[in-house]
Each structure stands twice: as C-alpha cells, then as structure tokens.
Short mmCIF file of C-alpha atoms and ligand atoms in Angstrom, two decimals:
data_model
loop_
_atom_site.label_atom_id
_atom_site.label_comp_id
_atom_site.label_asym_id
_atom_site.label_seq_id
_atom_site.Cartn_x
_atom_site.Cartn_y
_atom_site.Cartn_z
CA MET A 1 132.73 160.57 -0.90
CA THR A 2 133.05 160.87 -4.72
CA PRO A 3 131.43 163.50 -6.49
CA ASP A 4 129.30 161.48 -8.37
CA THR A 5 127.71 159.77 -5.17
CA PRO A 6 124.02 160.12 -5.46
CA PRO A 7 122.13 162.68 -3.53
CA ASP A 8 120.66 161.41 -0.03
CA LEU A 9 117.35 161.77 0.32
CA LEU A 10 117.66 161.94 4.13
CA SER A 11 119.84 164.89 4.16
CA MET A 12 117.27 166.79 2.22
CA THR A 13 114.82 169.56 3.45
CA PRO A 14 111.32 168.79 3.20
CA ILE A 15 111.28 171.79 0.26
CA GLU A 16 114.68 170.26 -1.38
CA LEU A 17 113.13 166.89 -1.29
CA ARG A 18 109.67 167.79 -2.83
CA SER A 19 111.76 169.26 -5.91
CA ALA A 20 114.41 166.71 -6.32
CA LEU A 21 111.70 163.93 -6.06
CA GLU A 22 109.44 165.83 -8.69
CA SER A 23 111.69 166.36 -11.24
CA HIS A 24 112.79 162.95 -10.95
CA PHE A 25 109.43 161.37 -11.64
CA THR A 26 108.27 164.01 -14.12
CA SER A 27 111.48 163.59 -16.19
CA ARG A 28 110.44 160.00 -16.55
CA GLY A 29 107.04 160.50 -17.63
CA GLU A 30 105.89 159.52 -14.00
CA PRO A 31 102.90 161.45 -12.28
CA LYS A 32 103.68 164.20 -9.77
CA TYR A 33 102.13 162.12 -6.81
CA ARG A 34 104.89 159.72 -6.69
CA ALA A 35 106.72 162.14 -4.82
CA SER A 36 104.08 162.59 -2.16
CA GLN A 37 104.22 158.36 -1.99
CA VAL A 38 107.85 158.81 -1.39
CA GLU A 39 107.61 161.30 1.02
CA LYS A 40 105.50 159.35 3.08
CA TRP A 41 107.97 156.70 3.05
CA ILE A 42 110.38 158.77 4.29
CA TYR A 43 108.85 160.83 7.00
CA GLU A 44 105.79 158.68 8.14
CA ARG A 45 106.78 155.06 7.58
CA LEU A 46 110.68 155.75 8.30
CA GLY A 47 111.29 153.69 5.22
CA ARG A 48 114.87 152.18 5.49
CA SER A 49 115.36 151.30 1.64
CA MET A 50 113.36 152.20 -1.84
CA GLU A 51 112.68 148.17 -2.06
CA GLU A 52 110.27 148.81 1.23
CA MET A 53 108.12 151.53 -1.24
CA THR A 54 105.93 148.76 -2.38
CA ASP A 55 103.21 151.11 -3.49
CA LEU A 56 105.65 152.39 -6.45
CA PRO A 57 106.29 150.02 -9.54
CA VAL A 58 109.15 148.16 -9.25
CA THR A 59 110.92 149.79 -12.20
CA GLN A 60 110.57 153.20 -10.39
CA ARG A 61 112.24 151.63 -7.06
CA ASP A 62 114.90 150.61 -8.97
CA GLU A 63 115.50 153.81 -10.85
CA LEU A 64 115.01 155.83 -7.45
CA ALA A 65 117.34 153.59 -5.96
CA GLN A 66 119.86 154.60 -8.70
CA SER A 67 119.16 158.07 -8.71
CA PHE A 68 119.36 158.68 -4.77
CA ARG A 69 120.68 157.20 -1.46
CA LEU A 70 118.84 156.24 1.78
CA ASP A 71 121.44 155.58 4.11
CA GLU A 72 120.50 155.13 7.58
CA PRO A 73 123.14 154.49 10.33
CA VAL A 74 122.95 150.64 11.19
CA SER A 75 123.08 149.78 14.97
CA ASP A 76 126.58 148.50 16.31
CA VAL A 77 125.58 147.94 19.88
CA VAL A 78 122.62 148.60 21.72
CA GLN A 79 122.85 148.79 25.79
CA ARG A 80 120.18 149.28 28.23
CA SER A 81 120.77 150.53 31.59
CA GLU A 82 118.54 149.43 34.68
CA ASP A 83 117.00 152.90 34.71
CA GLY A 84 115.63 152.50 31.35
CA THR A 85 118.36 154.31 29.53
CA VAL A 86 119.37 153.14 26.22
CA LYS A 87 122.42 153.66 24.54
CA HIS A 88 122.86 153.09 20.72
CA LEU A 89 126.21 153.01 18.80
CA TRP A 90 125.56 153.44 15.23
CA ARG A 91 127.97 152.48 12.56
CA LEU A 92 127.82 155.20 9.49
CA SER A 93 128.37 154.02 6.21
CA ASP A 94 132.05 154.71 6.20
CA ASP A 95 132.50 152.61 9.45
CA LYS A 96 132.84 155.60 11.66
CA LEU A 97 130.76 155.31 15.03
CA VAL A 98 128.76 157.98 16.80
CA GLU A 99 126.38 157.59 19.88
CA SER A 100 122.82 158.58 20.72
CA VAL A 101 121.14 157.94 24.11
CA LEU A 102 117.02 157.56 24.82
CA ILE A 103 116.30 158.90 28.04
CA PRO A 104 112.97 158.05 29.49
CA THR A 105 111.19 159.95 32.12
CA GLU A 106 107.34 159.57 33.29
CA SER A 107 106.59 162.41 31.20
CA ARG A 108 108.88 162.35 28.08
CA LEU A 109 110.95 160.68 26.03
CA THR A 110 114.57 162.44 25.26
CA LEU A 111 116.69 161.69 22.28
CA CYS A 112 120.40 162.91 22.57
CA ILE A 113 122.02 162.95 19.31
CA SER A 114 125.58 163.35 18.10
CA SER A 115 126.47 166.02 15.48
CA GLN A 116 129.99 165.01 14.60
CA ALA A 117 132.18 161.97 15.03
CA GLY A 118 134.46 163.40 17.63
CA CYS A 119 135.10 166.81 18.82
CA ALA A 120 137.68 169.37 17.90
CA MET A 121 136.97 171.57 21.15
CA GLY A 122 139.01 169.48 23.47
CA CYS A 123 136.98 170.62 26.75
CA THR A 124 139.20 169.27 29.65
CA PHE A 125 135.92 167.22 31.44
CA CYS A 126 134.82 165.44 28.47
CA ALA A 127 135.47 162.21 27.20
CA THR A 128 134.72 163.25 23.57
CA GLY A 129 136.99 166.11 23.72
CA TRP A 130 139.98 163.64 24.72
CA GLY A 131 139.30 161.62 21.65
CA GLY A 132 139.76 164.00 18.95
CA PHE A 133 137.94 165.29 15.62
CA ASP A 134 136.94 162.56 13.65
CA ARG A 135 134.81 164.12 11.04
CA GLN A 136 131.64 166.04 10.39
CA LEU A 137 128.38 164.27 10.27
CA THR A 138 126.09 164.90 7.14
CA ALA A 139 122.42 166.08 8.12
CA GLY A 140 120.99 162.87 6.98
CA GLU A 141 123.11 161.15 9.76
CA ILE A 142 122.11 163.22 12.35
CA VAL A 143 118.34 162.89 11.42
CA GLY A 144 119.44 159.04 10.96
CA GLN A 145 119.80 158.72 14.60
CA TYR A 146 116.37 160.10 15.19
CA ARG A 147 114.78 157.88 12.68
CA ALA A 148 116.49 154.61 13.71
CA SER A 149 115.79 155.54 17.50
CA ARG A 150 112.27 156.07 16.90
CA ARG A 151 112.02 153.01 15.41
CA TRP A 152 113.67 151.08 18.16
CA ALA A 153 111.50 152.99 20.47
CA HIS A 154 108.31 151.88 18.76
CA GLU A 155 109.30 148.22 18.79
CA ASN A 156 110.49 148.25 22.31
CA ASP A 157 107.50 149.74 23.89
CA TYR A 158 109.17 153.27 24.71
CA GLY A 159 106.73 155.35 22.88
CA SER A 160 107.15 158.04 21.29
CA ILE A 161 110.19 160.22 21.42
CA SER A 162 109.23 163.68 22.54
CA ASN A 163 112.42 166.02 22.82
CA ILE A 164 115.64 166.11 20.87
CA VAL A 165 118.78 167.32 22.48
CA TYR A 166 121.90 167.66 20.53
CA MET A 167 124.31 166.79 23.22
CA GLY A 168 125.90 163.70 22.06
CA MET A 169 129.03 163.75 20.54
CA GLY A 170 130.62 166.90 18.63
CA GLU A 171 129.70 170.68 18.60
CA PRO A 172 126.70 171.30 16.62
CA LEU A 173 127.73 174.93 16.16
CA ALA A 174 130.75 173.99 14.35
CA ASN A 175 128.92 171.86 11.93
CA ARG A 176 126.40 174.22 10.97
CA LYS A 177 126.41 173.10 7.15
CA ALA A 178 124.57 169.95 8.54
CA LEU A 179 122.90 171.62 11.73
CA HIS A 180 120.38 173.75 10.06
CA PRO A 181 119.13 171.50 7.60
CA SER A 182 118.82 168.74 10.24
CA LEU A 183 116.66 171.15 12.36
CA THR A 184 114.46 171.92 9.44
CA ILE A 185 113.94 168.18 8.58
CA LEU A 186 113.46 167.23 12.22
CA ASN A 187 110.94 169.99 12.73
CA GLN A 188 109.11 170.23 9.41
CA GLY A 189 109.76 166.65 8.02
CA TYR A 190 109.14 164.63 10.83
CA GLY A 191 107.32 167.07 12.94
CA VAL A 192 109.09 167.43 16.04
CA GLY A 193 108.04 170.64 17.64
CA ALA A 194 111.17 173.26 17.57
CA ARG A 195 110.46 173.97 21.50
CA ARG A 196 111.47 170.36 21.87
CA ILE A 197 114.49 170.36 20.15
CA THR A 198 117.77 171.90 21.92
CA VAL A 199 121.10 172.90 20.54
CA SER A 200 123.62 172.50 23.09
CA THR A 201 126.89 174.45 22.17
CA VAL A 202 130.32 175.18 24.24
CA GLY A 203 129.78 178.76 22.77
CA VAL A 204 130.31 179.28 19.05
CA ILE A 205 129.23 182.66 18.76
CA PRO A 206 128.42 183.00 14.89
CA GLY A 207 126.49 179.86 15.27
CA ILE A 208 124.45 181.46 18.24
CA LEU A 209 123.96 184.64 15.94
CA GLU A 210 122.72 182.51 13.34
CA LEU A 211 120.23 180.64 15.51
CA ALA A 212 118.96 183.80 16.77
CA GLU A 213 117.84 184.61 13.07
CA ARG A 214 116.05 181.36 12.66
CA PRO A 215 112.13 181.89 12.84
CA GLU A 216 111.46 178.77 14.96
CA GLN A 217 111.93 178.84 18.76
CA PHE A 218 114.48 176.11 19.12
CA ARG A 219 115.91 176.04 22.48
CA LEU A 220 119.55 176.96 22.94
CA ALA A 221 121.75 175.33 25.83
CA LEU A 222 124.90 176.96 26.86
CA SER A 223 127.44 174.62 28.34
CA LEU A 224 128.73 177.28 30.76
CA HIS A 225 130.30 175.35 33.63
CA ALA A 226 132.22 178.43 35.10
CA PRO A 227 130.84 181.97 35.53
CA SER A 228 134.07 183.85 35.18
CA SER A 229 136.21 183.69 31.81
CA GLU A 230 139.47 182.84 33.86
CA LEU A 231 138.17 179.88 35.29
CA ARG A 232 136.09 178.68 31.95
CA ARG A 233 139.12 179.27 30.24
CA GLU A 234 140.83 176.16 32.05
CA LEU A 235 137.91 173.86 31.23
CA ILE A 236 137.06 175.19 27.81
CA PRO A 237 140.00 176.17 25.36
CA LEU A 238 137.16 177.92 22.87
CA GLU A 239 136.83 180.68 25.84
CA LYS A 240 139.80 182.25 24.59
CA ARG A 241 138.55 182.43 21.00
CA TYR A 242 134.91 183.48 22.31
CA PRO A 243 134.98 185.29 25.93
CA LEU A 244 132.23 184.72 28.13
CA ARG A 245 131.47 188.34 27.57
CA GLU A 246 130.85 188.23 23.98
CA VAL A 247 129.30 184.84 24.56
CA LEU A 248 126.72 186.78 26.91
CA ALA A 249 126.13 189.22 24.48
CA ALA A 250 125.35 186.82 21.66
CA LEU A 251 122.77 185.17 23.95
CA GLU A 252 121.18 188.28 24.76
CA HIS A 253 120.77 189.04 21.13
CA PHE A 254 119.06 185.38 20.70
CA GLU A 255 116.77 186.00 23.77
CA ASP A 256 115.78 189.34 22.03
CA GLY A 257 114.29 187.22 19.00
CA GLY A 258 111.18 186.63 21.44
CA GLY A 259 110.16 183.14 22.60
CA LYS A 260 113.65 181.79 22.58
CA ARG A 261 114.53 180.09 25.61
CA ILE A 262 118.08 179.57 27.17
CA THR A 263 119.14 176.76 29.56
CA PHE A 264 122.90 176.88 31.07
CA GLU A 265 124.59 173.68 31.32
CA TYR A 266 126.63 173.85 34.77
CA THR A 267 128.68 170.58 35.37
CA MET A 268 130.00 170.63 39.03
CA ILE A 269 133.38 169.30 39.75
CA ASP A 270 134.53 168.94 43.09
CA GLY A 271 137.09 171.88 44.04
CA VAL A 272 137.43 173.07 40.54
CA ASN A 273 133.80 175.12 39.74
CA ASP A 274 132.05 174.69 43.16
CA ALA A 275 133.18 177.49 45.08
CA PRO A 276 130.06 178.94 46.98
CA GLU A 277 131.57 182.57 45.86
CA LEU A 278 130.83 181.51 42.27
CA ILE A 279 127.05 181.36 42.99
CA GLU A 280 126.36 184.91 42.91
CA LEU A 281 128.21 185.38 39.76
CA LEU A 282 126.33 182.27 38.05
CA GLY A 283 122.96 183.84 39.30
CA ASP A 284 123.83 187.08 37.84
CA LEU A 285 124.58 185.52 34.43
CA ALA A 286 121.26 183.60 34.38
CA LEU A 287 119.23 186.48 35.32
CA ARG A 288 120.51 188.41 32.68
CA VAL A 289 119.48 185.84 29.83
CA SER A 290 116.62 184.65 31.99
CA ALA A 291 118.22 181.07 31.86
CA PHE A 292 117.35 177.93 33.43
CA VAL A 293 120.29 176.52 35.11
CA ASN A 294 120.95 172.61 34.93
CA LEU A 295 123.13 171.65 37.70
CA ILE A 296 124.63 168.02 36.74
CA PRO A 297 127.37 166.16 38.72
CA PHE A 298 130.80 165.84 36.93
CA ASN A 299 130.81 162.45 35.51
CA PRO A 300 134.59 161.08 36.03
CA ILE A 301 136.60 160.29 32.86
CA PRO A 302 139.72 158.44 32.82
CA TYR A 303 141.91 161.36 31.79
CA GLN A 304 141.26 163.33 35.00
CA LYS A 305 141.45 162.98 38.75
CA TRP A 306 138.37 165.03 39.21
CA ARG A 307 135.54 163.90 41.19
CA PRO A 308 131.87 165.34 41.25
CA SER A 309 131.09 167.83 43.79
CA LYS A 310 129.53 166.60 47.08
CA PRO A 311 125.91 166.42 47.23
CA GLU A 312 125.80 168.89 49.95
CA ARG A 313 127.78 171.46 47.64
CA ILE A 314 125.14 170.83 44.51
CA LEU A 315 122.12 171.45 46.97
CA GLU A 316 123.66 174.55 48.34
CA PHE A 317 124.59 176.01 44.41
CA SER A 318 120.58 175.15 43.69
CA ARG A 319 118.82 176.65 47.00
CA ARG A 320 120.91 179.66 46.77
CA LEU A 321 120.09 180.07 43.20
CA ALA A 322 116.32 179.45 43.45
CA SER A 323 116.23 181.92 46.36
CA ARG A 324 117.83 184.77 44.02
CA GLY A 325 114.83 183.84 41.62
CA VAL A 326 116.85 181.67 39.15
CA SER A 327 115.07 178.78 37.61
CA VAL A 328 117.22 175.60 38.58
CA ALA A 329 117.39 171.91 38.66
CA VAL A 330 119.68 169.46 39.46
CA ARG A 331 119.90 166.61 36.98
CA GLU A 332 120.50 162.93 37.97
CA THR A 333 123.16 161.54 36.15
CA ARG A 334 121.33 158.56 33.94
CA GLY A 335 122.69 154.97 33.04
CA GLN A 336 125.55 155.15 34.76
CA ASP A 337 125.93 151.16 34.62
CA ILE A 338 125.91 151.21 30.94
CA ASP A 339 128.23 154.37 30.76
CA ALA A 340 125.20 155.56 29.13
CA ALA A 341 126.86 158.88 27.97
CA CYS A 342 127.98 159.80 24.71
CA GLY A 343 131.51 159.25 24.10
CA GLN A 344 131.57 156.01 25.99
CA LEU A 345 130.33 153.56 24.32
CA ARG A 346 132.47 154.35 21.34
CA GLY A 347 135.37 154.58 23.43
CA HIS A 348 134.90 151.06 24.78
CA THR A 349 134.21 149.62 21.20
CA LEU A 350 137.19 151.58 20.11
CA SER A 351 140.05 150.84 22.90
CA GLN A 352 138.60 148.89 25.61
CA ILE A 353 138.72 151.81 27.90
CA GLY A 354 136.05 153.03 29.88
CA LEU A 355 135.38 156.50 28.97
CA LYS A 356 132.90 158.15 31.37
CA LYS A 357 130.53 161.07 30.73
CA SER A 358 127.09 161.90 31.86
CA VAL A 359 124.15 162.18 30.01
CA ALA A 360 121.95 165.03 31.52
CA GLU A 361 118.41 165.47 30.90
CA ILE A 362 117.93 168.92 29.78
CA SER A 363 114.65 169.99 29.25
CA GLU A 364 112.75 170.80 32.32
N1 LIG B 401 129.64 170.14 22.28
C1 LIG B 401 128.20 170.40 22.95
C2 LIG B 401 127.36 169.45 22.85
C3 LIG B 401 127.77 168.30 23.43
S1 LIG B 401 128.32 167.97 25.11
C4 LIG B 401 128.69 171.08 24.18
O1 LIG B 401 129.72 171.17 24.53
O2 LIG B 401 127.63 171.90 24.88
C5 LIG B 401 126.90 167.79 26.06
C6 LIG B 401 127.11 168.12 27.54
O3 LIG B 401 127.75 167.04 28.30
C7 LIG B 401 127.71 169.54 27.62
O4 LIG B 401 127.10 170.23 28.65
C8 LIG B 401 129.18 169.12 28.18
O5 LIG B 401 129.43 170.05 28.95
C9 LIG B 401 128.47 167.70 28.95
N2 LIG B 401 129.78 166.94 29.63
C10 LIG B 401 130.78 166.74 28.67
N3 LIG B 401 131.48 166.02 29.72
C11 LIG B 401 130.96 165.85 30.87
C12 LIG B 401 131.36 165.13 32.15
N4 LIG B 401 132.49 164.18 32.35
N5 LIG B 401 130.34 165.14 33.10
C13 LIG B 401 129.35 165.93 32.82
N6 LIG B 401 128.88 166.42 31.89
C14 LIG B 401 129.53 166.75 30.80
FE1 LIG B 402 132.99 169.07 22.31
FE2 LIG B 402 130.83 169.20 23.70
FE3 LIG B 402 132.64 167.75 24.60
FE4 LIG B 402 133.45 170.41 24.58
S1 LIG B 402 131.72 169.25 26.10
S2 LIG B 402 134.80 168.77 23.93
S3 LIG B 402 132.44 171.11 22.74
S4 LIG B 402 131.41 167.38 23.00
#
C-alpha cells in the first residue's frame, strides 16, 4: 500500500470515523449530518461502496470515494457443510486469501474470523502454522469478514451473528495494531457485545496484558494444549519465549480485572497430550484462573501422523475435570465434510492439498 492510498473507512474506530467524516464534509461546506448518514451506511446498512449511499448528492458520493476507501473482502469460495457450518474464503485487495467460518447451533450463530494471512507461530498441530506467515490483516479486513458474513447470513436465512471468535487463521495478539481497533469497531460500531467476542491466543503475554487493561469484558481463550511447560514446548514453539508459568501469571492479572472470563482450549491428540496423569495438572491450572475448559478432538493434518484421542479418553478427561469442580465441555468438530476449519480451504485453493484442522465452537 502506498503512502497516498486513501484512508480506509472500515479500519476506523467510530470516533475516528466521525471526526474524519465531519472534517471531510465541513471542509466542503456540507452539513455535519452528512457524517451520520455515512455512518448509517457503514454500521447499519453494511454498504459496500459510496455509490450505494443514495441519500448523499452524487457529487458528495464521488468526493467521498476520492478521499476514502471502503474495501470489503470479496467472497472467493463458499462451502456449506451438511451440519450447516459455512466456510468462506475471502480475497483481499492484494489477492491474499483468508477464511472465516459460520457455525450455527440451536441457540447461536458463531463467526470464526482470521486476524492474519497465515501465522508465524509454527504450532506443530496446526495447518495454518505449517503454511507460514504471509501478512498482517488491517482492522478493516478483520471487520470486513464480519460485515460480509453478516450479509451472507441474512441473505441465506442463517439469522444474526451472535458471537465472534478470533480463531481463524493467525495469532490475533501478534497483530495488536489491528486487533484493538477491530474489537472497538465490532463492539461500538456494529454493536456486538464484548462478552460475545472471544480473542484466542497461543500465549502472547504482552497482548494478554493489553487486553487486561481494556475496560470492555472481551473474553480470552488460551490455546493451552498441554498443562506442563515441557510438553507444551513440543507443540507450541512460543512456549520457549513465554513459558506457561508466566502466561498463567498474565491470565491471573487478566482475571483480576473483574468480570473477565477465560477459556482453555485443549486439543486432544492420541498419545501426545492425553495421558490421564495430566488431568490433575490441567484441573489445577483451570481452577487457578477459573477457566472454562474446552476439550477438542484433534483434527488430523497432512504434515503429522497424529490422530485424535479416543472418545473414551476424552470422556475420562471431561468427567474427572468436572468432578474436581472444573467447568468443562467436549467440543464436536464441525463441518468436517467441507474441511471447515480455518487454514483448510485456503490450502486446497493454493495447492490442492487437503489441510485439516478443526473449528471448535468456543462459547459455552
Ligand atoms: N492463533 C490463535 C487463534 C487461531 S487457532 C490460537 O492459537 O489460539 C484457533 C484454535 O484452533 C486454537 O485453539 C488452535 O489451537 C486450534 N487448532 C489448531 N490446529 C488444530 C487441529 N489440527 N485440531 C484441532 N484444533 C486445532
Ligand atoms: Fe498460529 Fe494459532 Fe495455528 Fe499456533 S494454533 S500456528 S498460533 S493459528
């Protein structure tokens, strides 16, 4: 992007948007209420271009289009699973591809969005990790996945999106420059409640501390996957930089903020992280930060021979954790017939290899 690329309306927080629009219109001798008209097109009518803003005079639409961008990702592929899960592959303005997934259940419609094209963290069980890092998404590109998915859900009788999880491609806390404004925009601009938005991280401590400082009650999911540092190091390279002990301390700080909820994601891999001896340790960690534990069967990927844990073992984990007073749920893998997990569809399109990774529904 060149320095003289016009600013992107979708990347602005509501306060920034208001101020940019007001100065744009007043400097042209136009009334201030034009700003509210445009805001309505952005947040309520989900307008895709200035041309659509038909309550503005044509010259004003043209001038707006010269001064600002309104680039929403374009749908490249849509796949719908037998279980209703829908996966979108979005083409960004530079032709990079990212994915989002809509996961319907009886009581809610969860949208899983990407925060980066690819991921630099290299977790050994993750298809996106094996694919490497491409680039950061802008706040507008993150929010754009929500707008376009919301429109799609409306047009296809899926109803309204109730929950958003940052569990698609990428590590959101490694893209905080875009994450923070995207949270503000979704919450204040589009009216998605903070408790209905979950940021999932592999344990980027400075990012956890920043989220702790925010006044809103966004939820935090830690991709734990192992309750000891030694085992975790084999799955998550970042464990060497941010060891579990320190991540836990950051989570305690996050929880001290009051009203802030934590979830642990635990992907269960046969013979790797599912030994019954680990249950007690996992339970201790969960109780320490009052975390809700999601047990997720590992979704096989082509680069690893690993298999998901046996259902009996997953049940044993869940029963024994529950009997220790831990809130726990076993998450089914959704949309397997369409490889409905972030990382997979892009993989197919890019190289025709079937990448596998599960999208688990997080919000209990
Ligand atoms: N980078 C963030 C968010 C994106 S990954 C994070 O790691 O938390 C979203 C979730 O999918 C994470 O909990 C991740 O551990 C999980 N995941 C990745 N690969 C998986 C696989 N093959 N099977 C099951 N879950 C997987
Ligand atoms: Fe990145 Fe999350 Fe995958 Fe790890 S699990 S490689 S942090 S997307």
